[in-house]
mmCIF file of C-alpha atoms in Angstrom:
data_model
loop_
_atom_site.group_PDB
_atom_site.id
_atom_site.type_symbol
_atom_site.label_atom_id
_atom_site.label_comp_id
_atom_site.label_asym_id
_atom_site.label_seq_id
_atom_site.Cartn_x
_atom_site.Cartn_y
_atom_site.Cartn_z
ATOM 1 C CA MET A 28 -9.420 -30.508 -8.102
ATOM 2 C CA PHE A 29 -7.207 -28.827 -5.501
ATOM 3 C CA ILE A 30 -4.147 -28.971 -7.745
ATOM 4 C CA GLU A 31 -6.085 -27.659 -10.753
ATOM 5 C CA VAL A 32 -7.393 -24.624 -8.871
ATOM 6 C CA PHE A 33 -4.566 -23.660 -6.510
ATOM 7 C CA VAL A 34 -1.383 -24.872 -8.237
ATOM 8 C CA ALA A 35 -1.908 -25.476 -11.948
ATOM 9 C CA PRO A 36 -2.483 -21.819 -12.994
ATOM 10 C CA PHE A 37 0.966 -20.850 -11.707
ATOM 11 C CA VAL A 38 2.607 -23.884 -13.286
ATOM 12 C CA ASP A 39 0.901 -23.622 -16.677
ATOM 13 C CA TYR A 40 0.881 -19.850 -17.264
ATOM 14 C CA GLU A 41 3.888 -17.566 -17.108
ATOM 15 C CA PHE A 42 1.754 -14.451 -16.725
ATOM 16 C CA MET A 43 0.249 -15.908 -13.528
ATOM 17 C CA ARG A 44 3.711 -16.550 -12.115
ATOM 18 C CA ARG A 45 4.727 -12.978 -12.932
ATOM 19 C CA ALA A 46 1.560 -11.646 -11.314
ATOM 20 C CA LEU A 47 2.230 -13.738 -8.222
ATOM 21 C CA ILE A 48 5.818 -12.519 -7.892
ATOM 22 C CA GLY A 49 4.873 -8.891 -8.472
ATOM 23 C CA SER A 50 1.968 -8.880 -6.020
ATOM 24 C CA PHE A 51 4.055 -10.713 -3.409
ATOM 25 C CA ALA A 52 6.791 -8.100 -3.734
ATOM 26 C CA LEU A 53 4.324 -5.257 -3.285
ATOM 27 C CA ALA A 54 2.693 -6.904 -0.266
ATOM 28 C CA LEU A 55 6.016 -7.621 1.457
ATOM 29 C CA SER A 56 7.140 -4.002 1.406
ATOM 30 C CA GLY A 57 3.847 -2.082 1.283
ATOM 31 C CA ALA A 58 1.901 -3.750 4.100
ATOM 32 C CA PRO A 59 4.531 -2.985 6.817
ATOM 33 C CA LEU A 60 4.475 0.659 5.703
ATOM 34 C CA GLY A 61 0.697 0.519 6.087
ATOM 35 C CA VAL A 62 1.121 -0.415 9.749
ATOM 36 C CA PHE A 63 3.181 2.739 10.312
ATOM 37 C CA LEU A 64 0.602 4.800 8.405
ATOM 38 C CA ILE A 65 -2.140 3.515 10.730
ATOM 39 C CA LEU A 66 -0.106 4.239 13.859
ATOM 40 C CA ARG A 67 0.630 7.747 12.563
ATOM 41 C CA ARG A 68 -3.087 8.241 11.825
ATOM 42 C CA MET A 69 -2.211 8.839 8.189
ATOM 43 C CA SER A 70 -4.325 6.094 6.625
ATOM 44 C CA LEU A 71 -6.172 8.483 4.341
ATOM 45 C CA ALA A 72 -2.893 10.208 3.511
ATOM 46 C CA GLY A 73 -1.798 6.980 1.821
ATOM 47 C CA ASP A 74 -4.895 7.058 -0.358
ATOM 48 C CA ALA A 75 -4.333 10.729 -1.165
ATOM 49 C CA LEU A 76 -0.709 10.103 -2.149
ATOM 50 C CA SER A 77 -1.723 7.170 -4.347
ATOM 51 C CA HIS A 78 -3.798 9.575 -6.426
ATOM 52 C CA ALA A 79 -1.181 12.308 -6.245
ATOM 53 C CA ILE A 80 1.147 10.273 -8.464
ATOM 54 C CA LEU A 81 -1.432 10.192 -11.265
ATOM 55 C CA PRO A 82 -0.603 13.565 -12.916
ATOM 56 C CA GLY A 83 3.112 12.755 -13.022
ATOM 57 C CA ALA A 84 2.436 9.316 -14.481
ATOM 58 C CA ALA A 85 0.059 10.930 -16.977
ATOM 59 C CA VAL A 86 2.760 13.395 -18.074
ATOM 60 C CA GLY A 87 5.136 10.465 -18.565
ATOM 61 C CA TYR A 88 2.432 8.747 -20.588
ATOM 62 C CA LEU A 89 1.936 11.828 -22.785
ATOM 63 C CA VAL A 90 5.676 12.054 -23.420
ATOM 64 C CA ALA A 91 6.530 8.393 -23.996
ATOM 65 C CA GLY A 92 3.307 6.369 -23.989
ATOM 66 C CA LEU A 93 3.012 3.361 -21.676
ATOM 67 C CA SER A 94 6.713 3.585 -20.839
ATOM 68 C CA LEU A 95 7.752 2.160 -17.468
ATOM 69 C CA PRO A 96 10.690 4.560 -16.843
ATOM 70 C CA ALA A 97 8.816 7.689 -17.935
ATOM 71 C CA MET A 98 5.675 6.937 -15.919
ATOM 72 C CA THR A 99 7.722 5.860 -12.888
ATOM 73 C CA ILE A 100 9.837 9.017 -12.841
ATOM 74 C CA GLY A 101 6.789 11.210 -13.419
ATOM 75 C CA GLY A 102 4.743 9.493 -10.717
ATOM 76 C CA LEU A 103 7.580 9.593 -8.200
ATOM 77 C CA ALA A 104 8.197 13.296 -8.809
ATOM 78 C CA ALA A 105 4.490 14.155 -8.546
ATOM 79 C CA GLY A 106 4.037 12.132 -5.355
ATOM 80 C CA LEU A 107 7.000 13.752 -3.616
ATOM 81 C CA ILE A 108 5.927 17.233 -4.723
ATOM 82 C CA VAL A 109 2.400 16.738 -3.367
ATOM 83 C CA ALA A 110 3.681 15.313 -0.074
ATOM 84 C CA LEU A 111 6.028 18.264 0.447
ATOM 85 C CA ALA A 112 3.414 20.792 -0.715
ATOM 86 C CA ALA A 113 0.786 19.395 1.663
ATOM 87 C CA GLY A 114 3.245 19.637 4.538
ATOM 88 C CA ALA A 115 4.114 23.219 3.622
ATOM 89 C CA VAL A 116 0.447 24.214 3.387
ATOM 90 C CA SER A 117 -0.293 22.742 6.810
ATOM 91 C CA ARG A 118 2.706 24.546 8.303
ATOM 92 C CA PHE A 119 2.128 28.009 6.835
ATOM 93 C CA THR A 120 -1.693 28.139 6.662
ATOM 94 C CA PRO A 121 -4.506 27.357 9.126
ATOM 95 C CA LEU A 122 -5.380 24.194 7.150
ATOM 96 C CA ARG A 123 -4.412 20.870 8.690
ATOM 97 C CA GLU A 124 -2.395 18.384 6.655
ATOM 98 C CA ASP A 125 -5.380 16.084 6.053
ATOM 99 C CA ALA A 126 -7.349 18.962 4.527
ATOM 100 C CA SER A 127 -4.501 19.997 2.246
ATOM 101 C CA LEU A 128 -3.924 16.375 1.201
ATOM 102 C CA ALA A 129 -7.620 16.032 0.370
ATOM 103 C CA ALA A 130 -7.455 19.121 -1.822
ATOM 104 C CA PHE A 131 -4.327 17.923 -3.631
ATOM 105 C CA TYR A 132 -5.848 14.449 -3.988
ATOM 106 C CA LEU A 133 -8.965 15.724 -5.744
ATOM 107 C CA VAL A 134 -7.058 18.060 -8.039
ATOM 108 C CA SER A 135 -4.457 15.390 -8.843
ATOM 109 C CA LEU A 136 -7.054 12.760 -9.708
ATOM 110 C CA ALA A 137 -8.973 15.125 -11.994
ATOM 111 C CA LEU A 138 -5.797 16.426 -13.646
ATOM 112 C CA GLY A 139 -4.371 12.954 -14.196
ATOM 113 C CA VAL A 140 -7.558 11.600 -15.778
ATOM 114 C CA THR A 141 -7.757 14.681 -18.016
ATOM 115 C CA LEU A 142 -4.140 14.348 -19.168
ATOM 116 C CA VAL A 143 -4.483 10.656 -19.993
ATOM 117 C CA SER A 144 -7.742 11.312 -21.853
ATOM 118 C CA LEU A 145 -6.067 13.942 -24.042
ATOM 119 C CA ARG A 146 -4.044 11.309 -25.857
ATOM 120 C CA GLY A 147 -5.118 7.870 -24.793
ATOM 121 C CA SER A 148 -8.165 5.664 -25.164
ATOM 122 C CA ASN A 149 -10.466 4.313 -22.493
ATOM 123 C CA VAL A 150 -8.300 1.192 -22.375
ATOM 124 C CA ASP A 151 -5.223 3.277 -21.527
ATOM 125 C CA LEU A 152 -7.177 5.142 -18.852
ATOM 126 C CA LEU A 153 -8.358 1.895 -17.284
ATOM 127 C CA HIS A 154 -4.765 0.600 -17.348
ATOM 128 C CA VAL A 155 -3.553 3.683 -15.486
ATOM 129 C CA LEU A 156 -6.370 3.638 -12.933
ATOM 130 C CA PHE A 157 -6.568 -0.104 -12.283
ATOM 131 C CA GLY A 158 -3.224 -1.474 -13.460
ATOM 132 C CA SER A 159 -2.566 -4.843 -15.056
ATOM 133 C CA VAL A 160 -0.887 -7.227 -12.637
ATOM 134 C CA VAL A 161 -1.202 -10.105 -15.133
ATOM 135 C CA GLY A 162 0.650 -8.020 -17.723
ATOM 136 C CA LEU A 163 3.852 -7.389 -15.764
ATOM 137 C CA ASP A 164 6.996 -7.607 -17.889
ATOM 138 C CA ASP A 165 10.625 -8.085 -16.808
ATOM 139 C CA ALA A 166 11.203 -4.356 -16.285
ATOM 140 C CA ALA A 167 8.133 -4.016 -14.024
ATOM 141 C CA LEU A 168 9.164 -7.060 -11.984
ATOM 142 C CA LEU A 169 12.665 -5.657 -11.571
ATOM 143 C CA LEU A 170 11.183 -2.350 -10.415
ATOM 144 C CA LEU A 171 8.912 -4.075 -7.885
ATOM 145 C CA GLY A 172 11.750 -6.284 -6.649
ATOM 146 C CA GLY A 173 14.125 -3.330 -6.340
ATOM 147 C CA VAL A 174 11.591 -1.217 -4.439
ATOM 148 C CA THR A 175 10.799 -4.115 -2.108
ATOM 149 C CA THR A 176 14.465 -4.762 -1.387
ATOM 150 C CA LEU A 177 15.226 -1.083 -0.788
ATOM 151 C CA THR A 178 12.171 -0.648 1.451
ATOM 152 C CA LEU A 179 12.916 -3.680 3.618
ATOM 153 C CA VAL A 180 16.568 -2.702 4.002
ATOM 154 C CA LEU A 181 15.710 0.875 5.009
ATOM 155 C CA LEU A 182 12.984 -0.336 7.388
ATOM 156 C CA ALA A 183 15.550 -2.569 9.087
ATOM 157 C CA VAL A 184 18.223 0.140 9.268
ATOM 158 C CA PHE A 185 15.913 2.946 10.447
ATOM 159 C CA TYR A 186 13.459 0.800 12.418
ATOM 160 C CA ARG A 187 14.118 2.378 15.804
ATOM 161 C CA ALA A 188 14.026 5.891 14.377
ATOM 162 C CA LEU A 189 10.731 5.170 12.589
ATOM 163 C CA VAL A 190 9.191 3.760 15.778
ATOM 164 C CA MET A 191 10.315 6.738 17.848
ATOM 165 C CA ASP A 192 9.137 9.191 15.195
ATOM 166 C CA THR A 193 5.759 7.442 15.141
ATOM 167 C CA LEU A 194 5.274 7.348 18.912
ATOM 168 C CA ASP A 195 7.137 10.455 20.113
ATOM 169 C CA PRO A 196 8.570 12.617 17.301
ATOM 170 C CA LEU A 197 9.500 15.490 19.653
ATOM 171 C CA PHE A 198 11.682 13.180 21.737
ATOM 172 C CA LEU A 199 13.406 11.863 18.606
ATOM 173 C CA ARG A 200 14.215 15.420 17.494
ATOM 174 C CA GLN A 201 15.744 16.140 20.888
ATOM 175 C CA VAL A 202 17.970 13.068 21.099
ATOM 176 C CA SER A 203 18.879 12.385 17.461
ATOM 177 C CA GLY A 204 19.765 14.184 14.293
ATOM 178 C CA LEU A 205 17.470 11.757 12.440
ATOM 179 C CA GLY A 206 14.423 13.565 13.818
ATOM 180 C CA GLU A 207 14.128 15.868 10.812
ATOM 181 C CA LEU A 208 15.082 13.227 8.223
ATOM 182 C CA THR A 209 12.865 10.344 9.343
ATOM 183 C CA PRO A 210 9.419 11.759 8.348
ATOM 184 C CA PHE A 211 10.673 12.594 4.855
ATOM 185 C CA LEU A 212 12.315 9.169 4.529
ATOM 186 C CA PHE A 213 9.046 7.513 5.516
ATOM 187 C CA LEU A 214 6.970 9.547 3.062
ATOM 188 C CA ALA A 215 9.507 8.839 0.317
ATOM 189 C CA LEU A 216 9.175 5.084 0.942
ATOM 190 C CA VAL A 217 5.379 5.325 0.852
ATOM 191 C CA VAL A 218 5.447 7.233 -2.433
ATOM 192 C CA LEU A 219 8.019 4.829 -3.893
ATOM 193 C CA ASN A 220 5.848 1.808 -3.057
ATOM 194 C CA LEU A 221 2.753 3.507 -4.430
ATOM 195 C CA VAL A 222 4.568 4.256 -7.689
ATOM 196 C CA ALA A 223 5.727 0.643 -7.940
ATOM 197 C CA GLY A 224 2.246 -0.597 -7.070
ATOM 198 C CA PHE A 225 0.768 1.719 -9.660
ATOM 199 C CA HIS A 226 2.233 -0.431 -12.457
ATOM 200 C CA ALA A 227 0.637 -3.569 -11.007
ATOM 201 C CA LEU A 228 -2.649 -2.449 -9.450
ATOM 202 C CA GLY A 229 -3.144 1.083 -10.774
ATOM 203 C CA THR A 230 -3.545 4.286 -8.816
ATOM 204 C CA LEU A 231 -6.975 3.336 -7.439
ATOM 205 C CA MET A 232 -6.060 -0.144 -6.179
ATOM 206 C CA ALA A 233 -2.406 0.096 -5.123
ATOM 207 C CA VAL A 234 -3.161 1.582 -1.719
ATOM 208 C CA GLY A 235 -5.522 -1.329 -0.945
ATOM 209 C CA ILE A 236 -2.748 -3.918 -0.657
ATOM 210 C CA ILE A 237 -0.854 -1.481 1.584
ATOM 211 C CA MET A 238 -3.610 -0.469 4.014
ATOM 212 C CA LEU A 239 -6.021 -3.421 4.302
ATOM 213 C CA PRO A 240 -3.491 -6.097 5.397
ATOM 214 C CA ALA A 241 -2.005 -3.573 7.838
ATOM 215 C CA ALA A 242 -5.425 -2.838 9.338
ATOM 216 C CA ALA A 243 -6.129 -6.565 9.633
ATOM 217 C CA ALA A 244 -2.797 -7.201 11.358
ATOM 218 C CA ARG A 245 -3.469 -4.474 13.935
ATOM 219 C CA LEU A 246 -6.624 -6.368 14.961
ATOM 220 C CA TRP A 247 -4.610 -9.508 15.682
ATOM 221 C CA THR A 248 -1.717 -8.056 17.679
ATOM 222 C CA ARG A 249 -0.805 -4.900 19.562
ATOM 223 C CA GLU A 250 2.930 -5.548 19.231
ATOM 224 C CA LEU A 251 4.488 -3.509 16.433
ATOM 225 C CA ALA A 252 7.312 -6.007 15.917
ATOM 226 C CA ALA A 253 4.718 -8.737 15.307
ATOM 227 C CA ALA A 254 2.312 -6.568 13.305
ATOM 228 C CA LEU A 255 4.853 -5.761 10.581
ATOM 229 C CA PRO A 256 5.582 -9.347 9.422
ATOM 230 C CA LEU A 257 1.951 -10.339 10.054
ATOM 231 C CA ALA A 258 0.720 -7.562 7.742
ATOM 232 C CA ALA A 259 3.174 -8.710 5.063
ATOM 233 C CA ALA A 260 2.006 -12.331 5.444
ATOM 234 C CA ILE A 261 -1.662 -11.323 5.169
ATOM 235 C CA GLY A 262 -0.850 -9.271 2.077
ATOM 236 C CA VAL A 263 0.925 -12.232 0.468
ATOM 237 C CA LEU A 264 -1.974 -14.605 1.191
ATOM 238 C CA CYS A 265 -4.528 -12.107 -0.107
ATOM 239 C CA SER A 266 -2.507 -11.654 -3.292
ATOM 240 C CA TYR A 267 -2.434 -15.407 -3.847
ATOM 241 C CA PHE A 268 -6.135 -15.999 -3.224
ATOM 242 C CA GLY A 269 -7.066 -12.880 -5.184
ATOM 243 C CA LEU A 270 -5.194 -14.222 -8.201
ATOM 244 C CA ILE A 271 -6.889 -17.608 -7.815
ATOM 245 C CA PHE A 272 -10.323 -15.981 -7.613
ATOM 246 C CA SER A 273 -9.587 -13.791 -10.620
ATOM 247 C CA ASN A 274 -8.411 -16.756 -12.676
ATOM 248 C CA GLU A 275 -11.460 -18.862 -11.788
ATOM 249 C CA THR A 276 -14.050 -16.144 -12.360
ATOM 250 C CA SER A 277 -12.362 -14.079 -15.115
ATOM 251 C CA THR A 278 -12.721 -10.924 -13.012
ATOM 252 C CA PRO A 279 -10.160 -8.061 -12.994
ATOM 253 C CA THR A 280 -7.102 -9.111 -11.024
ATOM 254 C CA GLY A 281 -6.344 -5.913 -9.097
ATOM 255 C CA PRO A 282 -9.852 -5.531 -7.630
ATOM 256 C CA ALA A 283 -9.894 -9.274 -6.834
ATOM 257 C CA ILE A 284 -6.699 -8.936 -4.777
ATOM 258 C CA VAL A 285 -8.044 -5.901 -2.928
ATOM 259 C CA LEU A 286 -11.367 -7.688 -2.298
ATOM 260 C CA ALA A 287 -9.445 -10.613 -0.783
ATOM 261 C CA ALA A 288 -7.626 -8.134 1.456
ATOM 262 C CA GLY A 289 -10.984 -6.604 2.359
ATOM 263 C CA LEU A 290 -12.332 -10.020 3.387
ATOM 264 C CA ALA A 291 -9.255 -10.545 5.551
ATOM 265 C CA TYR A 292 -9.895 -7.188 7.196
ATOM 266 C CA PHE A 293 -13.571 -7.938 7.902
ATOM 267 C CA ALA A 294 -12.686 -11.379 9.275
ATOM 268 C CA SER A 295 -10.069 -9.761 11.523
ATOM 269 C CA MET A 296 -12.605 -7.156 12.613
ATOM 270 C CA ILE A 297 -14.785 -9.998 13.904
ATOM 271 C CA PHE A 298 -12.283 -12.563 15.199
ATOM 272 C CA GLY A 299 -9.120 -10.529 15.883
ATOM 273 C CA PRO A 300 -8.004 -10.993 19.516
ATOM 274 C CA ALA A 301 -6.528 -7.489 19.723
ATOM 275 C CA GLY A 302 -9.654 -5.583 18.703
ATOM 276 C CA GLY A 303 -12.206 -7.874 17.080
ATOM 277 C CA LEU A 304 -15.904 -7.638 17.863
ATOM 278 C CA LEU A 305 -16.021 -11.103 19.467
ATOM 279 C CA ARG A 306 -13.362 -9.955 21.942
ATOM 280 C CA LEU A 307 -15.831 -7.385 23.276
ATOM 281 C CA ARG A 308 -18.382 -10.125 24.006
ATOM 282 C CA ARG A 309 -16.019 -12.260 26.074
ATOM 283 C CA PRO A 310 -16.312 -11.687 29.819
ATOM 284 C CA ARG A 311 -13.160 -10.223 31.331
ATOM 285 C CA ARG A 312 -11.320 -12.091 34.008
ATOM 286 C CA HIS A 313 -10.909 -10.636 37.452
ATOM 287 C CA LEU A 314 -8.504 -7.686 37.478
ATOM 288 C CA GLU A 315 -8.052 -7.993 33.679
ATOM 289 C CA GLY A 316 -7.535 -4.588 32.005
#
C-alpha cells in the first residue's frame, strides 16, 4: 500500500516525474527568496508581482500561442516594468510602494485576463491562471532548472549584501557600492522565479510555493542561515505530498501543492518553537527573555 501510493506514481508515470522535478526546482529557489520577502515586509509584494507578469505573458500568448519563450519573455518584461514603476511611483508621489503595487496588481490581473480571453478559450485561461505542473515538457524543465541554478548561485554570491540590505540598507549604501544594485537584483530574482513558476503553477498559485514554506520556516527558527534551507526543504516536501494528494484524489495539482504548503504553515503556526501558539502557553523559565 505504501509503495503504491508514495512511490509507484513516480515510477510508472513520466509526467509525475516531470512534475516532481519541476516543483522541486521551484521550491528550492523560490522558498529562500520568500524568507527575504518576509523579512523585508514585502510578502504581499510577491503576490502583486506574480499577477504583474500576467499581461506580458498574455501578450506572448497572443503573438505565439502557448509558446514557452514568448510567454516567458513577455512575463519577465512585464514583471520588471511593474516592479520599477511601483518603485518610481512611491518615490515621486505620496503613495507608498504597497499602495502602488496594489494598483498595478489589480490593473495587471484584469488586463491579462482580458488579453487571454480575446483569443483563447476558457481552457487556455485556466492554464495561464493555474498552470499545469503535470504537463511540463523538456523546455519548461530546462527553464525551471536554469532559474533555480542561477538563483542559488546569486544567493550564495550576494548573500551578505542581501542580508545587509534586508536588515540595514542605509548602512550597506554607506559601506558598499552594492547598496544600489542589491534591491534591483533581489526583485529581478523574485520576478524570474515567478515567471518560471508561472509555467508550472500559473500566476495565481506560483507565489504560494514561494511564501507559505518561507512563513512556516520562520516559525521554526529565528536564524536566517537556518531558515533559508528549512524553507526550501518544506517547499520540497509540500510539493511531493501535494502531487501524491492530487494523484490519489484527481484534484488540480497546483492548488493541491499550495494546500499542502498551507497545511505546513498552519502546523508551524501551532507547533513552531520560534513563534507557534503552543510556545505562548509554555511557562517561561526564570530570567528567560
